[in-house]
Short mmCIF file of C-alpha atoms and ligand atoms in Angstrom, two decimals:
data_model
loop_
_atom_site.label_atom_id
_atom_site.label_comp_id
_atom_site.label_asym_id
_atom_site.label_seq_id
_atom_site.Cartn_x
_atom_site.Cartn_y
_atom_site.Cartn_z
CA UNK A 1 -87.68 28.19 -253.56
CA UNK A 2 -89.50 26.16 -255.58
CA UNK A 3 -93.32 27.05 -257.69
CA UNK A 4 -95.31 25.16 -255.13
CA UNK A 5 -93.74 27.57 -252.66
CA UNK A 6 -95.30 30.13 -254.50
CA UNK A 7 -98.68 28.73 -254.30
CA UNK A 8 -99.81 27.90 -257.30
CA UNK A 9 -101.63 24.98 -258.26
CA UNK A 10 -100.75 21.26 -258.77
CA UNK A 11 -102.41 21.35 -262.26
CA UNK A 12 -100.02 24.15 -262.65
CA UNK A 13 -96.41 22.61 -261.15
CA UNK A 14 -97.24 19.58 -262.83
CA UNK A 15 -97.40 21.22 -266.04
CA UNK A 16 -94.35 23.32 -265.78
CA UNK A 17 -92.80 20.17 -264.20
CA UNK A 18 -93.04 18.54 -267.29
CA UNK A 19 -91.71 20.85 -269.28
CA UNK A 20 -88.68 20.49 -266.90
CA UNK A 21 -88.93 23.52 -265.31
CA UNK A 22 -87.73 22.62 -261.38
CA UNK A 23 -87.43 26.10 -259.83
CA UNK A 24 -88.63 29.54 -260.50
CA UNK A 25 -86.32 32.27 -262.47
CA UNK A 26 -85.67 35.86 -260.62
CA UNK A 27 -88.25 37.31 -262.37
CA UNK A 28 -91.22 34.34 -261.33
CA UNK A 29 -90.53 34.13 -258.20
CA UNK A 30 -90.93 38.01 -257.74
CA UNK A 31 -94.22 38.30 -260.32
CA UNK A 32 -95.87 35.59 -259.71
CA UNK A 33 -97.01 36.66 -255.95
CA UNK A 34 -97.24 40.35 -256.92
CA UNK A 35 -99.75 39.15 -259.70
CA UNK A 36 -101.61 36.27 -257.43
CA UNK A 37 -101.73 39.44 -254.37
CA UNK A 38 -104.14 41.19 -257.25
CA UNK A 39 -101.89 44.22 -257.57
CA UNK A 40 -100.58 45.87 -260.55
CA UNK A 41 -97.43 45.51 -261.59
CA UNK A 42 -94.87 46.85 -263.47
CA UNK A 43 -92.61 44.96 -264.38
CA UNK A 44 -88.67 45.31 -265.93
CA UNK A 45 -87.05 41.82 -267.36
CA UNK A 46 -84.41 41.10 -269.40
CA UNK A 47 -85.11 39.20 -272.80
CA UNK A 48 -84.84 35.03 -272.10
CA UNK A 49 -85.65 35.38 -268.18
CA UNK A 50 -88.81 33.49 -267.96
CA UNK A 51 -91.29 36.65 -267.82
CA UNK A 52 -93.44 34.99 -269.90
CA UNK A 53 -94.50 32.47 -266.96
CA UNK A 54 -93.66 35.02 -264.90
CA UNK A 55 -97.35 36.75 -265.71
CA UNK A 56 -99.13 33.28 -267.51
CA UNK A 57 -98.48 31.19 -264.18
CA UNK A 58 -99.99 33.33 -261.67
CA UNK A 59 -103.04 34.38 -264.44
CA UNK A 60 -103.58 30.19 -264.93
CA UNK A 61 -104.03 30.30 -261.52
CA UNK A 62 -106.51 33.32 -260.64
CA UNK A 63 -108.59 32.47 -263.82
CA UNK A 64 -108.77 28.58 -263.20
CA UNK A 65 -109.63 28.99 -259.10
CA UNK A 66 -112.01 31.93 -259.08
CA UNK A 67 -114.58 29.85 -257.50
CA UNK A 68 -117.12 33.26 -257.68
CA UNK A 69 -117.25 33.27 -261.68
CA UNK A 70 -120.43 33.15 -263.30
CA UNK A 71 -120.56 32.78 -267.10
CA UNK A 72 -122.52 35.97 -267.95
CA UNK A 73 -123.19 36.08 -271.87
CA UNK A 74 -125.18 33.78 -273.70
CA UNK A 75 -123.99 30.26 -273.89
CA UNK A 76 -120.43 30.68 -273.50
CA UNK A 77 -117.89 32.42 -271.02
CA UNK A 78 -116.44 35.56 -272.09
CA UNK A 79 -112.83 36.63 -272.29
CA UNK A 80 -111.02 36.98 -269.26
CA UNK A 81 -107.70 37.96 -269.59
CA UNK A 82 -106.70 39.97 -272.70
CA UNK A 83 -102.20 39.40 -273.57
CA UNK A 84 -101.26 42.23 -276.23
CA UNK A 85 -98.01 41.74 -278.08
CA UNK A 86 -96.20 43.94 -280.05
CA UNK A 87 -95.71 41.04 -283.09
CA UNK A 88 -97.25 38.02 -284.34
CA UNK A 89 -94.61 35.52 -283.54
CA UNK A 90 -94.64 36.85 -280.36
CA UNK A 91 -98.32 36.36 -279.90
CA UNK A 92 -98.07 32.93 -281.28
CA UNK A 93 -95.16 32.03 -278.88
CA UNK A 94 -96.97 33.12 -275.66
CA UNK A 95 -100.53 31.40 -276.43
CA UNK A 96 -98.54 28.34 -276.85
CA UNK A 97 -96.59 28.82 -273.62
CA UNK A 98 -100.20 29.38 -271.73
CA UNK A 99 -101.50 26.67 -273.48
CA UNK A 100 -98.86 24.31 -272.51
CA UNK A 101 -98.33 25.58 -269.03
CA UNK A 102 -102.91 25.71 -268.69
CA UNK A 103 -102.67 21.82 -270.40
CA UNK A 104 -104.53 20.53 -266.69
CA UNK A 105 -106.80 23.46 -266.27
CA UNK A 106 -110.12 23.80 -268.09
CA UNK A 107 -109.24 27.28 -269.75
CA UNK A 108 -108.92 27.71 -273.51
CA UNK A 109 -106.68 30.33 -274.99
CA UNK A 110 -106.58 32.34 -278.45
CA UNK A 111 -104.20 33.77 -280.47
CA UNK A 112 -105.46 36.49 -282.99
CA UNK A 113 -103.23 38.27 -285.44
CA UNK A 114 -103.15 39.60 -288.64
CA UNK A 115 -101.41 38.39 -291.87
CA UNK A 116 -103.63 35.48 -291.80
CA UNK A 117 -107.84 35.14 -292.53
CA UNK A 118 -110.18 36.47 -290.22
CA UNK A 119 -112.56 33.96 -290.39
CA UNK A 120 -111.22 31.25 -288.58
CA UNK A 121 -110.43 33.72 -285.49
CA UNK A 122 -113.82 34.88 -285.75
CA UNK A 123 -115.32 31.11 -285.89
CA UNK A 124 -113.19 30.50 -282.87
CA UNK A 125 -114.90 33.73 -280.80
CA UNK A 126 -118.19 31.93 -281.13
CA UNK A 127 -117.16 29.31 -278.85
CA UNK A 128 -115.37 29.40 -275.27
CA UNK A 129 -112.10 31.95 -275.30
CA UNK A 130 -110.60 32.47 -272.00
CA UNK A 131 -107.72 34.10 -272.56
CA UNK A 132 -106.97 36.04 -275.75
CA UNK A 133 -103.09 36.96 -276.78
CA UNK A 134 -103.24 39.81 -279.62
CA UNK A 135 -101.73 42.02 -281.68
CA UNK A 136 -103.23 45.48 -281.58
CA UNK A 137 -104.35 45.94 -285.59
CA UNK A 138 -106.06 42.36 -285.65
CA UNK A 139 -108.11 43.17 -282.56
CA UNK A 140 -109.44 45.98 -283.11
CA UNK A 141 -110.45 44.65 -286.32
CA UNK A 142 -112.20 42.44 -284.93
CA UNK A 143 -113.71 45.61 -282.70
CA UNK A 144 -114.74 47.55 -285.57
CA UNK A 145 -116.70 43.98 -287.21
CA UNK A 146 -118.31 43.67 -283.82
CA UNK A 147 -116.63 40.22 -283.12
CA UNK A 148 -115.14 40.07 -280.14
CA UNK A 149 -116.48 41.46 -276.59
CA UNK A 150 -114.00 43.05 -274.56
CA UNK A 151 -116.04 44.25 -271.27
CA UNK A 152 -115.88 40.82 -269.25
CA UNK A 153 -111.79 41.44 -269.82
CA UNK A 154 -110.03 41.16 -265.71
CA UNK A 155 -106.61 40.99 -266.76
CA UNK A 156 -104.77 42.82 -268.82
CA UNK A 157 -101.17 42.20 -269.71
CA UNK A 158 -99.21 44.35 -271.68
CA UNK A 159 -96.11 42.11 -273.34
CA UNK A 160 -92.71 44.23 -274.65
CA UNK A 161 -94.72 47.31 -274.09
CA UNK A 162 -91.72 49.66 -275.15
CA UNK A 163 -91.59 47.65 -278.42
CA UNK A 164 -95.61 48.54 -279.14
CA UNK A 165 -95.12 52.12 -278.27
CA UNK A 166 -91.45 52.13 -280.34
CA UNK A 167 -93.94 50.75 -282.71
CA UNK A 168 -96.31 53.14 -282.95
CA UNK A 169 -99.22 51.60 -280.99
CA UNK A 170 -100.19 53.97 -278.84
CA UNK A 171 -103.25 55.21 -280.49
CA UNK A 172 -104.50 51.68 -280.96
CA UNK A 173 -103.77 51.02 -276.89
CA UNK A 174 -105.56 54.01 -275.88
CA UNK A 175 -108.85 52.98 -277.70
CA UNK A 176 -108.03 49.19 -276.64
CA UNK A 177 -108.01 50.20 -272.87
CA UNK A 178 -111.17 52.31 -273.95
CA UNK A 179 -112.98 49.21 -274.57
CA UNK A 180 -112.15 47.41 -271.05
CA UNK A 181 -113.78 47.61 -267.95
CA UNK A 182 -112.40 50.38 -265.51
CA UNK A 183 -112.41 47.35 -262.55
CA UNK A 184 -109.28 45.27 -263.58
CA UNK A 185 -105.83 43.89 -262.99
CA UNK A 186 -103.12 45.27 -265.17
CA UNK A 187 -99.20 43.86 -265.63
CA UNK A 188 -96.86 45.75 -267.82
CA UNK A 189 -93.95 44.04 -269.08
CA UNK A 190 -91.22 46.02 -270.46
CA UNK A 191 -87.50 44.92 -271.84
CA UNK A 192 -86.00 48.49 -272.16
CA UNK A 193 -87.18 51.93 -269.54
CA UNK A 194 -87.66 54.93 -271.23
CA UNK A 195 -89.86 58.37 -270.50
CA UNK A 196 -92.57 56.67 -272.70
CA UNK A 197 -93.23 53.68 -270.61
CA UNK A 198 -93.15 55.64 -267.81
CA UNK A 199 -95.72 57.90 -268.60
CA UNK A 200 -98.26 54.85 -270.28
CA UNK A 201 -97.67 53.54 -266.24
CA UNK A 202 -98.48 56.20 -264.47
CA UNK A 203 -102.00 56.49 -266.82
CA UNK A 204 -102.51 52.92 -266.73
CA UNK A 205 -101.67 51.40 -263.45
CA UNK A 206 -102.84 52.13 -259.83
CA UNK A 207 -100.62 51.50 -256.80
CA UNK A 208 -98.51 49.13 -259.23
CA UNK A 209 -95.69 47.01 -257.42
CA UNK A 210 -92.62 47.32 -258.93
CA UNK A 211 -90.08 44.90 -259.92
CA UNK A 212 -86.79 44.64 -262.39
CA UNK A 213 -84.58 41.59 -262.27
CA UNK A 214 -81.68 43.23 -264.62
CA UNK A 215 -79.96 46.46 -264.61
CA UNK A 216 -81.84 48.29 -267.29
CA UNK A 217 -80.09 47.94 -270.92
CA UNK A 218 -77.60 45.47 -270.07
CA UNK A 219 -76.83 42.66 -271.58
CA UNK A 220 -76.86 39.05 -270.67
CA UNK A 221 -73.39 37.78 -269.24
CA UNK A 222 -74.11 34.38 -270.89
CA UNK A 223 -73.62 36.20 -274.69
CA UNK A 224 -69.72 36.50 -275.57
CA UNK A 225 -70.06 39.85 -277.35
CA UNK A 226 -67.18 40.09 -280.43
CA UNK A 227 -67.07 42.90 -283.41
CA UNK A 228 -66.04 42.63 -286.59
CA UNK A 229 -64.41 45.91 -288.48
CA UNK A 230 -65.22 45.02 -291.66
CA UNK A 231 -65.82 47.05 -295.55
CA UNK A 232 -69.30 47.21 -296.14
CA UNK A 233 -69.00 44.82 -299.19
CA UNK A 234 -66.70 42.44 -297.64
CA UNK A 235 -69.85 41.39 -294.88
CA UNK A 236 -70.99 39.04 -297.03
CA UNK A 237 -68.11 37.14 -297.39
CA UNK A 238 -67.13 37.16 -294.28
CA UNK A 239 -70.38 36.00 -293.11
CA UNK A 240 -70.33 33.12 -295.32
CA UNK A 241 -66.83 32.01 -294.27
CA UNK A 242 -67.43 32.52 -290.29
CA UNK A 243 -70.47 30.26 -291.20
CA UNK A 244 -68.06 27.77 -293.22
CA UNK A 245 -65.23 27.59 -291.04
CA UNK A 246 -66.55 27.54 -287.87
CA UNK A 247 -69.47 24.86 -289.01
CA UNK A 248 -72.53 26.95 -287.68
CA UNK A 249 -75.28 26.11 -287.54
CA UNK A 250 -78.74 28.34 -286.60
CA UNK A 251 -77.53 31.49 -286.88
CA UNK A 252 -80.01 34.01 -286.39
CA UNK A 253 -79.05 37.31 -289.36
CA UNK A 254 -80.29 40.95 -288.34
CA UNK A 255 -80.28 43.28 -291.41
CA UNK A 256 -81.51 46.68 -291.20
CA UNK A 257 -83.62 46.84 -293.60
CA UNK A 258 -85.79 44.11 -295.33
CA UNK A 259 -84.36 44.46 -298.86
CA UNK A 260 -81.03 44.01 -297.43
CA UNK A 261 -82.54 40.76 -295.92
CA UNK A 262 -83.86 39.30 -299.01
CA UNK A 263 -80.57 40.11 -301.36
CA UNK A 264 -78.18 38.42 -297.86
CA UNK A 265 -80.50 35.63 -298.26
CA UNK A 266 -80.22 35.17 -302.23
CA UNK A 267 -76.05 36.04 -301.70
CA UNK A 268 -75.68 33.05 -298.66
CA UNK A 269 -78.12 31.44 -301.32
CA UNK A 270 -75.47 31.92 -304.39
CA UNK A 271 -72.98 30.29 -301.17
CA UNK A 272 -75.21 27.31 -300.81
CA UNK A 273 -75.82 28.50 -297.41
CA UNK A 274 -78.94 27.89 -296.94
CA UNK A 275 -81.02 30.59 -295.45
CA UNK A 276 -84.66 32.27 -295.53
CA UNK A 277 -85.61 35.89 -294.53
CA UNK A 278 -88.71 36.61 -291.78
CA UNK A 279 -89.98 40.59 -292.16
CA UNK A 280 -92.78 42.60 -292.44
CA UNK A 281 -93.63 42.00 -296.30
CA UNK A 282 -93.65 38.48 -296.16
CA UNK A 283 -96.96 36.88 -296.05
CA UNK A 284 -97.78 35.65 -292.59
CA UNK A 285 -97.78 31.98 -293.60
CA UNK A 286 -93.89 32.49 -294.83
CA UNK A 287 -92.66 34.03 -291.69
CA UNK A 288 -94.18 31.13 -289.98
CA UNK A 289 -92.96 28.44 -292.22
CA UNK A 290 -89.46 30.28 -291.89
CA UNK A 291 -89.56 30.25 -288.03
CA UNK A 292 -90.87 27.04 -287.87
CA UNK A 293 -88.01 25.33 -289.94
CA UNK A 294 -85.62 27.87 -287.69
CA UNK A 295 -86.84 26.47 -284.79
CA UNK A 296 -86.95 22.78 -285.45
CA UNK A 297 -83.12 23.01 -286.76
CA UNK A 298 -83.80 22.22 -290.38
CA UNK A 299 -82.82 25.64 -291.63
CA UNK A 300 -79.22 26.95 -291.02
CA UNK A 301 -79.51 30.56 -291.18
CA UNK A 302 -82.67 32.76 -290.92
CA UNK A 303 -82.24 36.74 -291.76
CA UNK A 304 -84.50 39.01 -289.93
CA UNK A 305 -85.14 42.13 -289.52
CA UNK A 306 -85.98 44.05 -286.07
CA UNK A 307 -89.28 42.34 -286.36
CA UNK A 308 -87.82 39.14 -284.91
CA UNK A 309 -85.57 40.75 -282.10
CA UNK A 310 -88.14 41.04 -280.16
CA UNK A 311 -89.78 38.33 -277.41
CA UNK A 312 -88.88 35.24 -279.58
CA UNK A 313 -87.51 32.25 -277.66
CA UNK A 314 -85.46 29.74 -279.63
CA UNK A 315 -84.01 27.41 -277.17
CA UNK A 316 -80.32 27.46 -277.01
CA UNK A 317 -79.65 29.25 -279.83
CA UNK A 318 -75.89 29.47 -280.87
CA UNK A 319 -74.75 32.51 -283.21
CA UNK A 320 -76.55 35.92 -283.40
CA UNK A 321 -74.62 37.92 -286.12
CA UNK A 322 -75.88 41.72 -286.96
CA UNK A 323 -74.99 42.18 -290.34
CA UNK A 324 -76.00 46.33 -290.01
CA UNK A 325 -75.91 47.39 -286.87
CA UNK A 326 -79.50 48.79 -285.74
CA UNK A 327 -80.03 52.55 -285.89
CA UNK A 328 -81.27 52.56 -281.94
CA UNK A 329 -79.16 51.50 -279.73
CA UNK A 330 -81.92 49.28 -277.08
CA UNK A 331 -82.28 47.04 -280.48
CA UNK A 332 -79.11 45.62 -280.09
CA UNK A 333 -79.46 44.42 -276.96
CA UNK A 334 -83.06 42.76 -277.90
CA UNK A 335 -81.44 41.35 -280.57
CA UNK A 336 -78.65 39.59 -278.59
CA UNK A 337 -81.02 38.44 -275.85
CA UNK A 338 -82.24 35.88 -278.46
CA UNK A 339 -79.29 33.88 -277.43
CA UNK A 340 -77.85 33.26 -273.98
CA UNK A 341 -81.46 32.54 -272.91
CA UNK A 342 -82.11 31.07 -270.14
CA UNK A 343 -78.60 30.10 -269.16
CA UNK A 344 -77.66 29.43 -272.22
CA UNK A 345 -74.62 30.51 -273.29
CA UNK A 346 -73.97 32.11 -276.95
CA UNK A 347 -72.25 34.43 -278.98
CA UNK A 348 -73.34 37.24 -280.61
CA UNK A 349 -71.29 38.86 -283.30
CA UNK A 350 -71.60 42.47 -284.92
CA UNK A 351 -70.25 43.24 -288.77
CA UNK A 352 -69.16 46.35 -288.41
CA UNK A 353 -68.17 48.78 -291.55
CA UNK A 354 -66.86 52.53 -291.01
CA UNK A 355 -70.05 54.38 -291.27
CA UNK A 356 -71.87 52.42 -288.37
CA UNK A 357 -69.10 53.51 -286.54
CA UNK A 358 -70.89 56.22 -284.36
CA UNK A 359 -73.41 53.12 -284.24
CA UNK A 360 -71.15 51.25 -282.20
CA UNK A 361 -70.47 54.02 -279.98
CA UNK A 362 -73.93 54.77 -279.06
CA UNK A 363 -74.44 50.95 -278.08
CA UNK A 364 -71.57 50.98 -276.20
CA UNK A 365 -72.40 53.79 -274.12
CA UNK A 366 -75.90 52.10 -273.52
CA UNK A 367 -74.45 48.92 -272.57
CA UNK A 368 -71.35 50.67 -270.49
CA UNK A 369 -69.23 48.20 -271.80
CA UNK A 370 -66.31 48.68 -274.68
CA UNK A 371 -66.91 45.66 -276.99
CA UNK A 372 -63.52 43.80 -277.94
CA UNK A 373 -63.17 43.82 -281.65
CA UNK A 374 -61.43 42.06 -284.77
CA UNK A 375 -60.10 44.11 -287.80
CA UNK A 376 -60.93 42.30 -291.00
CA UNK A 377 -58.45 43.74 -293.51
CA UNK A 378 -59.56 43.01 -296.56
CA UNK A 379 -57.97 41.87 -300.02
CA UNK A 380 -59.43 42.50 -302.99
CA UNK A 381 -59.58 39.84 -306.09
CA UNK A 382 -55.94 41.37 -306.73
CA UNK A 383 -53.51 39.17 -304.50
CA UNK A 384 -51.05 41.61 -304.47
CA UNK A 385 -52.98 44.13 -303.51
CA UNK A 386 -51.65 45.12 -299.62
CA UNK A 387 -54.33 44.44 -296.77
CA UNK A 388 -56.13 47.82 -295.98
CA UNK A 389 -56.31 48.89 -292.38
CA UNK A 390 -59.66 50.08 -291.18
CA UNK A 391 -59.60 52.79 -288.74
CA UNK A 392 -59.91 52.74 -284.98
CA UNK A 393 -63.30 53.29 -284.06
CA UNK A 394 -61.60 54.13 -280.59
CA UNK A 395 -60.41 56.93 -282.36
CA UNK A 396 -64.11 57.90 -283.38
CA UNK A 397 -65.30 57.61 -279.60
CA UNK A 398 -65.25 60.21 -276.49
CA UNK A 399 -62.34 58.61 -274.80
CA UNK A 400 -63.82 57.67 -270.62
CA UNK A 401 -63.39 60.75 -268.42
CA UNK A 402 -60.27 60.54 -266.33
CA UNK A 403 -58.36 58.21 -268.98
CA UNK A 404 -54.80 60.12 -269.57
CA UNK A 405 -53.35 57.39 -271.85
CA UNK A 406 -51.81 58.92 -275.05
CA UNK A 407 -54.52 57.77 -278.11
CA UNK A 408 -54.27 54.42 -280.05
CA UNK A 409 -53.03 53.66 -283.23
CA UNK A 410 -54.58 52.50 -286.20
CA UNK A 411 -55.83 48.59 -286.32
CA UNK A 412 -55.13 48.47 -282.80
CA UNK A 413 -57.91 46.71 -280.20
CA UNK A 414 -59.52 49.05 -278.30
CA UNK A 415 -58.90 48.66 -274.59
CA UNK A 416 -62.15 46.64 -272.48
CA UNK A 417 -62.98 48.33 -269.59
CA UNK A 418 -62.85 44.48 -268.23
CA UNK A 419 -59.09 44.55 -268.09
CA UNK A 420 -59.06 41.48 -270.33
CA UNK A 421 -56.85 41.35 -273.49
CA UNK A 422 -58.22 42.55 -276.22
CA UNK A 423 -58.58 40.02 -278.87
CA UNK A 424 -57.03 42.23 -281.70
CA UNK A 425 -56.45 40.10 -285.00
CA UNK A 426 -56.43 40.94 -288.68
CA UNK A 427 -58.12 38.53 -290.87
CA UNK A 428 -56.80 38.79 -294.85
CA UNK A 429 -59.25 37.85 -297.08
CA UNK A 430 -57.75 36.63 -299.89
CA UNK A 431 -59.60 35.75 -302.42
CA UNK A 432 -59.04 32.83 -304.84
CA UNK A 433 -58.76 32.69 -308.00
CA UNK A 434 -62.53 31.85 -308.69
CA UNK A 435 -63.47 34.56 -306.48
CA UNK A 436 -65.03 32.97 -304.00
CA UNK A 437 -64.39 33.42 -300.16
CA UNK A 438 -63.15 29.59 -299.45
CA UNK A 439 -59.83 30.68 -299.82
CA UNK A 440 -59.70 33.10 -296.90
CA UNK A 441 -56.69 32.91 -294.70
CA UNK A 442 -56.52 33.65 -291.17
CA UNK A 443 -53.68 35.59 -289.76
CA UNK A 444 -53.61 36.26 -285.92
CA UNK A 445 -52.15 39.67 -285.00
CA UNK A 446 -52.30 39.98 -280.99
CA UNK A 447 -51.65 43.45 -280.06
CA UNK A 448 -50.49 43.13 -276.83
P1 AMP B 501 -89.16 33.97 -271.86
O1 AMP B 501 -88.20 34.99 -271.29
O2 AMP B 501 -90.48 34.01 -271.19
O3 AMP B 501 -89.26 34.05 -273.36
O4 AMP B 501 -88.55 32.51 -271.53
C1 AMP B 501 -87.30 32.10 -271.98
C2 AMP B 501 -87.15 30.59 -271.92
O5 AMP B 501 -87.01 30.15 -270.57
C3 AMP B 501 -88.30 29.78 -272.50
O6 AMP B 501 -87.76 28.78 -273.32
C4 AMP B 501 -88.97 29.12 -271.32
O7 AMP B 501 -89.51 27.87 -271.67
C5 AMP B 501 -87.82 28.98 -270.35
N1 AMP B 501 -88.23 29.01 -268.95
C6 AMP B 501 -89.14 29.84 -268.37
N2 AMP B 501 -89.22 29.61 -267.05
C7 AMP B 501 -88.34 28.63 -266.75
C8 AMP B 501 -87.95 27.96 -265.54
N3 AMP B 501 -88.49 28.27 -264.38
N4 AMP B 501 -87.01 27.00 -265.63
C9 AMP B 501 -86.45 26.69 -266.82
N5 AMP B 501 -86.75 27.29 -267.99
C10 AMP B 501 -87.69 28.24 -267.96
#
């Protein structure tokens, strides 16, 4: 199968060509005819598939060959196709992608957030927009200053609509959707199923074909998956030693909350580990610089909070580490799916202290897999102090219906429901005398 099998155009294959795409992913070879057909869709797809070109591709190609248009407001065309997102970087990420993959077609595309001065967006809606990617706040906005037409719109994509509902963005859909003519084509994109998306389908889309490349809340196979049992104020040190030792290099930080990601970012900082923090109160023009420098490889660590787990495509990147576990379960797999993309393969690492314990077991049981995990027993600045073991979280969790063994001691690897050896070690942190974490020693304990 390859995209001119699909039937889209040469302008089209030659740009994705270029950009070295030679066949479709899964999830483009089954959207792209259900959105060319003219149907709704709704549509399931694993972070780091390709969805992305799985909805621009085929809306490139009805926009740039519907022979019947006629430009029907004064001067200029109206917007045709309306992309919401749930973030900014998001929003930025897929007008590029539609401007890369459009490069031979005569279509212009917008992206409109906020964070950033209206003006310029609002200079830009005075000329030629063809296809406008959006966050929800900035747009309506822009409604409310009577800036931007929505009534020519004949697509509408909604991007990571569970994240805009988890979000809160329902209220501002609902009066979005308001605005749009009732004759249209809508695609719904969603990472994660729950009861909400279901019911914003069923209200939104009309005979919708259906399609889901992954089991629902699984993660990719590409992403080794590793925990680390760890005391809540050793994470820091370990971090900055896994980063040391093992030479990484763009390592993407999640931190539950965005204090915590600005005082890991002055403590890697205090490490000369050079890091910078993207969340929601950094200015706009920050969390782009950050990205940008992420992106581009000239910044070795970048701390985010959920903001970032969501839709952001770094090619090929390496280490994921989630220095708190998140407090919903789905987030953890968004926030591994930012490595392993696209066939990528990459390791994603969780620091795990006692109280995120019942954490881990909820991700676990929405992932239906037992994660194999390392206890860290930690040393304090006293060398003789002896290592302390941290307990089991096996002995925390429901033990699998049916499984008679007797229960598992302390420090001991919890058993994968793979069959593979667990990968039970115990690393001492010892610290030196000047108290920093250079001086930790390894010591491999295999339990069995
Ligand atoms: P997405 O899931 O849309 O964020 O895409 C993930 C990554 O896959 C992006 O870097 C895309 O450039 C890349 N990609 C999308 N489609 C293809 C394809 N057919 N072949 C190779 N890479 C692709």
């Amino acid at each position: 199968m390859s995209f001119s099998n699909l039937g889209l155009s040469d302008e089209i294959i030659r740009a994705v060509t270029e950009l070295g795409y030679t066949k479709p992913t899964p999830i483009q070879m089954q959207a792209i005819p259900a959105v060319l057909s003219g149907s709704d869709l709704l549509a399931g797809a694993q972070t780091g598939t390709g969805k992305t070109a799985g909805f621009t591709l085929p809306l490139l190609h009805r926009l740039s060959s519907d022979k019947n248009f006629k430009d029907t407001s004064n001067g200029y065309s109206p917007i045709r196709a309306l992309i919401l997102t749930p973030t900014r970087e998001l929003a930025a990420q897929v007008e590029e992608s539609a401007r890369e993959y459009g490069k031979y077609l005569n279509l212009n595309t917008m992206a409109m957030f906020g964070g950033v001065s209206i003006n310029p967006q609002k200079r830009l809606l005075k000329g030629r927009v063809d296809i406008l990617v959006a966050t929800p706040g900035r747009l309506l906005d822009h409604v409310q200053q009577g800036t931007l037409n929505l009534s020519h719109i004949e697509v509408l994509v909604l991007d990571e609509a569970d994240r805009m509902l988890d979000m809160g963005f329902i209220r501002d859909i609902r009066r979005i959707l308001s605005l749009l003519p009732k004759q249209r084509q809508n695609l719904l994109f969603f990472a994660t199923f729950s009861d909400k998306i279901k019911a914003l389908a069923a209200g939104l889309l009309n005979h919708p074909k259906m399609i889901e490349v992954a089991r629902r809340n699984v993660t990719a196979e590409t992403v080794a998956q590793k925990v680390y049992k760890v005391d809540r104020d050793r994470k820091r040190q370990l971090l900055a030693h896994l980063i040391r030792e093992d030479n990484w290099y763009q390592v993407l930080v999640f931190t539950r909350t965005k204090y915590g990601a600005d005082r890991l970012v002055k403590q890697l900082g205090d490490e000369r580990i050079q890091a910078l923090a993207i969340h929601g109160n950094k200015s706009q023009t920050a969390r782009t610089h950050a990205l940008a420098k992420f992106k581009n490889g000239s910044l070795q660590v970048l701390v985010a909070t959920d903001i970032a787990a969501r839709g952001l495509d770094i090619s090929e990147l390496p280490h994921v580490v989630n220095f708190d576990l998140p407090n919903v379960p789905e987030d953890y797999v968004h926030r591994i799916g930012r490595t392993g993309r696209a066939g990528a393969s990459g390791e994603a690492i969780s620091l795990v202290s006692a109280d995120e314990y019942p954490l881990l077991r909820d991700i676990e049981k929405l992932i239906e897999q037992r994660l194999p995990f390392e206890v860290i027993a930690a040393i304090g600045a006293n060398a003789h102090s002896k290592p302390e073991a941290i307990p089991d979280a096996s002995k925390h969790r429901p033990r699998p219906q049916g499984d008679k063994r007797p229960a598992r001691s302390t420090a001991k690897a919890s058993p994968q429901t793979s069959g593979k050896q667990s990968a039970a070690r115990t690393i001492i942190g010892d610290k030196n005398s000047s108290g920093s974490s250079s001086g930790l020693r390894r010591r491999v304990k295999r339990d069995r």
